[in-house]
Amino acid sequence: QRTKRKFDRIVKKYNLFSEDKAGEIADLLTGGQAGMTSVSPTDFAAKYGMETEEAEIFLKWIQMGVNFKETAIDPHGQASEDLAGRLNKM
């Protein structure tokens, strides 16, 4: 929960989920910007005028959400496949 609270403070401090910035960040993190396949905390911090530590927290929380989606929500994720396998054995 501490990471989430820090994430929320960073989002508010830098207004990161304004319509313009949210789309820009989504493109940046999904490789939608030309020539970018990944973003480091240092690069993210420089782009949005924040401390590297803040960028690390922001990116860590995003990664936690992606990991959760992939393991618990994604119908093609491992957790979903494991559950389907158990149900098919019944």
Coordinates of N, CA and C in Angstrom, one line a residue:
Q1 N 0.8 -1.2 0.0 CA 0.0 0.0 0.0 C 0.8 1.3 0.0
R2 N 2.0 1.2 0.6 CA 2.9 2.4 0.6 C 3.3 2.8 -0.8
T3 N 3.5 1.8 -1.6 CA 3.9 2.2 -3.0 C 2.7 2.9 -3.7
K4 N 1.5 2.4 -3.5 CA 0.3 3.0 -4.1 C 0.2 4.4 -3.6
R5 N 0.4 4.7 -2.3 CA 0.2 6.1 -1.8 C 1.3 7.0 -2.4
K6 N 2.5 6.5 -2.5 CA 3.6 7.3 -3.1 C 3.3 7.5 -4.6
F7 N 2.8 6.5 -5.3 CA 2.4 6.6 -6.7 C 1.3 7.7 -6.8
D8 N 0.3 7.7 -6.0 CA -0.8 8.7 -6.1 C -0.2 10.1 -5.8
R9 N 0.7 10.2 -4.9 CA 1.3 11.6 -4.6 C 2.1 12.1 -5.8
I10 N 2.8 11.2 -6.5 CA 3.6 11.5 -7.6 C 2.7 12.0 -8.8
V11 N 1.6 11.2 -9.0 CA 0.7 11.5 -10.1 C 0.1 12.9 -9.8
K12 N -0.3 13.2 -8.6 CA -0.9 14.5 -8.3 C 0.1 15.6 -8.4
K13 N 1.3 15.4 -7.9 CA 2.4 16.4 -7.9 C 2.7 16.8 -9.3
Y14 N 2.8 15.9 -10.2 CA 3.2 16.2 -11.6 C 2.0 16.2 -12.6
N15 N 0.8 16.0 -12.1 CA -0.4 16.0 -12.9 C -0.2 15.0 -14.1
L16 N 0.2 13.8 -13.7 CA 0.5 12.8 -14.8 C -0.7 12.2 -15.4
F17 N -1.9 12.3 -14.9 CA -3.0 11.7 -15.5 C -4.0 12.7 -16.1
S18 N -3.4 13.9 -16.4 CA -4.2 14.8 -17.3 C -4.4 14.1 -18.6
E19 N -5.3 14.4 -19.4 CA -5.6 13.7 -20.6 C -4.4 13.6 -21.5
D20 N -3.7 14.7 -21.7 CA -2.6 14.8 -22.6 C -1.4 13.9 -22.0
K21 N -1.1 14.1 -20.8 CA 0.0 13.3 -20.2 C -0.3 11.8 -20.1
A22 N -1.5 11.5 -19.8 CA -1.8 10.1 -19.7 C -1.6 9.3 -21.0
G23 N -2.1 9.9 -22.1 CA -1.9 9.3 -23.4 C -0.4 9.2 -23.8
E24 N 0.3 10.3 -23.5 CA 1.7 10.3 -23.8 C 2.5 9.3 -23.0
I25 N 2.1 9.1 -21.7 CA 2.8 8.1 -20.8 C 2.4 6.7 -21.3
A26 N 1.2 6.5 -21.7 CA 0.8 5.2 -22.2 C 1.6 4.8 -23.5
D27 N 1.7 5.8 -24.4 CA 2.5 5.5 -25.6 C 4.0 5.2 -25.2
L28 N 4.5 6.0 -24.3 CA 5.9 5.8 -23.9 C 6.1 4.4 -23.3
L29 N 5.2 4.0 -22.5 CA 5.4 2.7 -21.8 C 5.0 1.5 -22.6
T30 N 4.3 1.7 -23.7 CA 3.9 0.6 -24.5 C 4.7 0.5 -25.8
G31 N 5.7 1.4 -25.9 CA 6.5 1.4 -27.2 C 5.8 2.1 -28.3
G32 N 4.8 2.9 -28.0 CA 4.1 3.7 -29.0 C 4.9 4.9 -29.6
Q33 N 5.9 5.3 -28.9 CA 6.7 6.4 -29.4 C 7.8 5.9 -30.3
A34 N 8.0 6.5 -31.4 CA 9.0 6.0 -32.4 C 10.4 5.8 -31.8
G35 N 10.9 4.6 -32.1 CA 12.2 4.3 -31.6 C 12.4 3.9 -30.2
M36 N 11.3 3.9 -29.4 CA 11.4 3.6 -28.0 C 10.8 2.2 -27.7
T37 N 11.6 1.4 -27.1 CA 11.1 0.0 -26.7 C 11.1 -0.1 -25.2
S38 N 11.8 0.7 -24.5 CA 11.7 0.7 -23.0 C 12.1 2.1 -22.5
V39 N 11.8 2.3 -21.3 CA 12.1 3.6 -20.7 C 12.7 3.4 -19.3
S40 N 13.8 4.0 -19.0 CA 14.4 3.9 -17.7 C 13.9 4.9 -16.8
P41 N 14.0 4.7 -15.5 CA 13.6 5.7 -14.5 C 14.3 7.0 -14.7
T42 N 15.6 7.0 -15.1 CA 16.3 8.2 -15.4 C 15.7 9.0 -16.5
D43 N 15.4 8.3 -17.6 CA 14.8 8.9 -18.8 C 13.4 9.4 -18.4
F44 N 12.6 8.6 -17.7 CA 11.3 9.1 -17.3 C 11.3 10.3 -16.5
A45 N 12.3 10.3 -15.5 CA 12.4 11.5 -14.6 C 12.8 12.7 -15.4
A46 N 13.7 12.6 -16.3 CA 14.1 13.7 -17.1 C 13.0 14.3 -18.0
K47 N 12.2 13.4 -18.5 CA 11.1 13.8 -19.4 C 10.0 14.5 -18.7
Y48 N 9.7 14.1 -17.4 CA 8.6 14.7 -16.6 C 9.1 15.6 -15.5
G49 N 10.4 15.9 -15.4 CA 10.9 16.9 -14.5 C 10.8 16.4 -13.0
M50 N 11.0 15.2 -12.8 CA 10.9 14.6 -11.4 C 12.3 14.0 -11.0
E51 N 12.3 13.7 -9.7 CA 13.5 13.0 -9.2 C 13.5 11.5 -9.7
T52 N 14.7 10.9 -9.9 CA 14.8 9.6 -10.4 C 14.0 8.6 -9.4
E53 N 14.1 8.9 -8.1 CA 13.5 8.0 -7.1 C 12.0 8.0 -7.3
E54 N 11.4 9.2 -7.7 CA 10.0 9.3 -7.9 C 9.6 8.5 -9.2
A55 N 10.4 8.6 -10.2 CA 10.2 7.8 -11.4 C 10.3 6.3 -11.2
E56 N 11.2 5.9 -10.3 CA 11.3 4.5 -10.0 C 10.0 4.0 -9.3
I57 N 9.5 4.8 -8.4 CA 8.2 4.4 -7.7 C 7.1 4.4 -8.7
F58 N 6.9 5.4 -9.5 CA 5.9 5.5 -10.5 C 5.9 4.2 -11.4
L59 N 7.1 4.0 -12.0 CA 7.2 2.8 -12.9 C 7.1 1.5 -12.2
K60 N 7.5 1.4 -10.9 CA 7.3 0.2 -10.2 C 5.8 -0.1 -10.0
W61 N 5.0 0.9 -9.7 CA 3.6 0.7 -9.5 C 2.9 0.2 -10.8
I62 N 3.3 0.9 -11.9 CA 2.8 0.5 -13.2 C 3.1 -1.0 -13.5
Q63 N 4.4 -1.3 -13.2 CA 4.8 -2.7 -13.5 C 4.0 -3.7 -12.6
M64 N 3.8 -3.3 -11.3 CA 3.0 -4.2 -10.5 C 1.6 -4.4 -11.1
G65 N 1.0 -3.4 -11.6 CA -0.3 -3.5 -12.2 C -0.3 -4.4 -13.4
V66 N 0.7 -4.2 -14.3 CA 0.9 -5.1 -15.4 C 1.1 -6.5 -15.0
N67 N 1.9 -6.8 -14.0 CA 2.1 -8.1 -13.6 C 0.8 -8.8 -13.0
F68 N 0.1 -8.0 -12.3 CA -1.2 -8.5 -11.7 C -2.1 -8.8 -12.9
K69 N -2.2 -8.0 -13.8 CA -3.1 -8.2 -15.0 C -2.7 -9.5 -15.7
E70 N -1.4 -9.7 -15.9 CA -0.9 -10.8 -16.6 C -1.1 -12.1 -15.9
T71 N -1.0 -12.1 -14.5 CA -1.1 -13.3 -13.8 C -2.5 -13.6 -13.3
A72 N -3.3 -12.6 -13.0 CA -4.6 -12.8 -12.4 C -5.8 -12.5 -13.3
I73 N -5.7 -11.6 -14.2 CA -6.8 -11.2 -15.0 C -6.8 -11.6 -16.4
D74 N -5.6 -11.6 -17.0 CA -5.5 -11.9 -18.5 C -6.0 -13.4 -18.7
P75 N -7.0 -13.5 -19.6 CA -7.5 -14.9 -19.9 C -6.5 -15.8 -20.5
H76 N -5.4 -15.3 -21.0 CA -4.3 -16.1 -21.5 C -3.1 -16.2 -20.6
G77 N -3.2 -15.6 -19.4 CA -2.2 -15.6 -18.4 C -2.0 -17.0 -17.7
Q78 N -0.9 -17.2 -17.1 CA -0.7 -18.5 -16.5 C -1.7 -18.9 -15.4
A79 N -2.1 -17.9 -14.6 CA -3.1 -18.2 -13.5 C -4.4 -18.7 -14.2
S80 N -4.8 -18.1 -15.2 CA -6.1 -18.4 -15.9 C -5.9 -19.8 -16.6
E81 N -4.8 -20.1 -17.1 CA -4.5 -21.4 -17.7 C -4.5 -22.5 -16.7
D82 N -3.9 -22.2 -15.5 CA -3.9 -23.2 -14.4 C -5.3 -23.5 -14.0
L83 N -6.1 -22.5 -13.8 CA -7.5 -22.7 -13.4 C -8.3 -23.5 -14.4
A84 N -8.1 -23.1 -15.7 CA -8.8 -23.9 -16.7 C -8.4 -25.3 -16.7
G85 N -7.1 -25.6 -16.5 CA -6.6 -26.9 -16.4 C -7.3 -27.7 -15.3
R86 N -7.4 -27.1 -14.1 CA -8.0 -27.7 -13.0 C -9.5 -28.0 -13.2
L87 N -10.1 -27.0 -13.8 CA -11.6 -27.2 -14.1 C -11.8 -28.3 -15.1
N88 N -10.9 -28.4 -16.1 CA -11.1 -29.4 -17.1 C -10.9 -30.8 -16.5
K89 N -10.2 -31.0 -15.4 CA -10.0 -32.3 -14.8 C -11.1 -32.7 -13.9
M90 N -12.1 -31.9 -13.7 CA -13.2 -32.2 -12.8 C -14.2 -33.1 -13.5

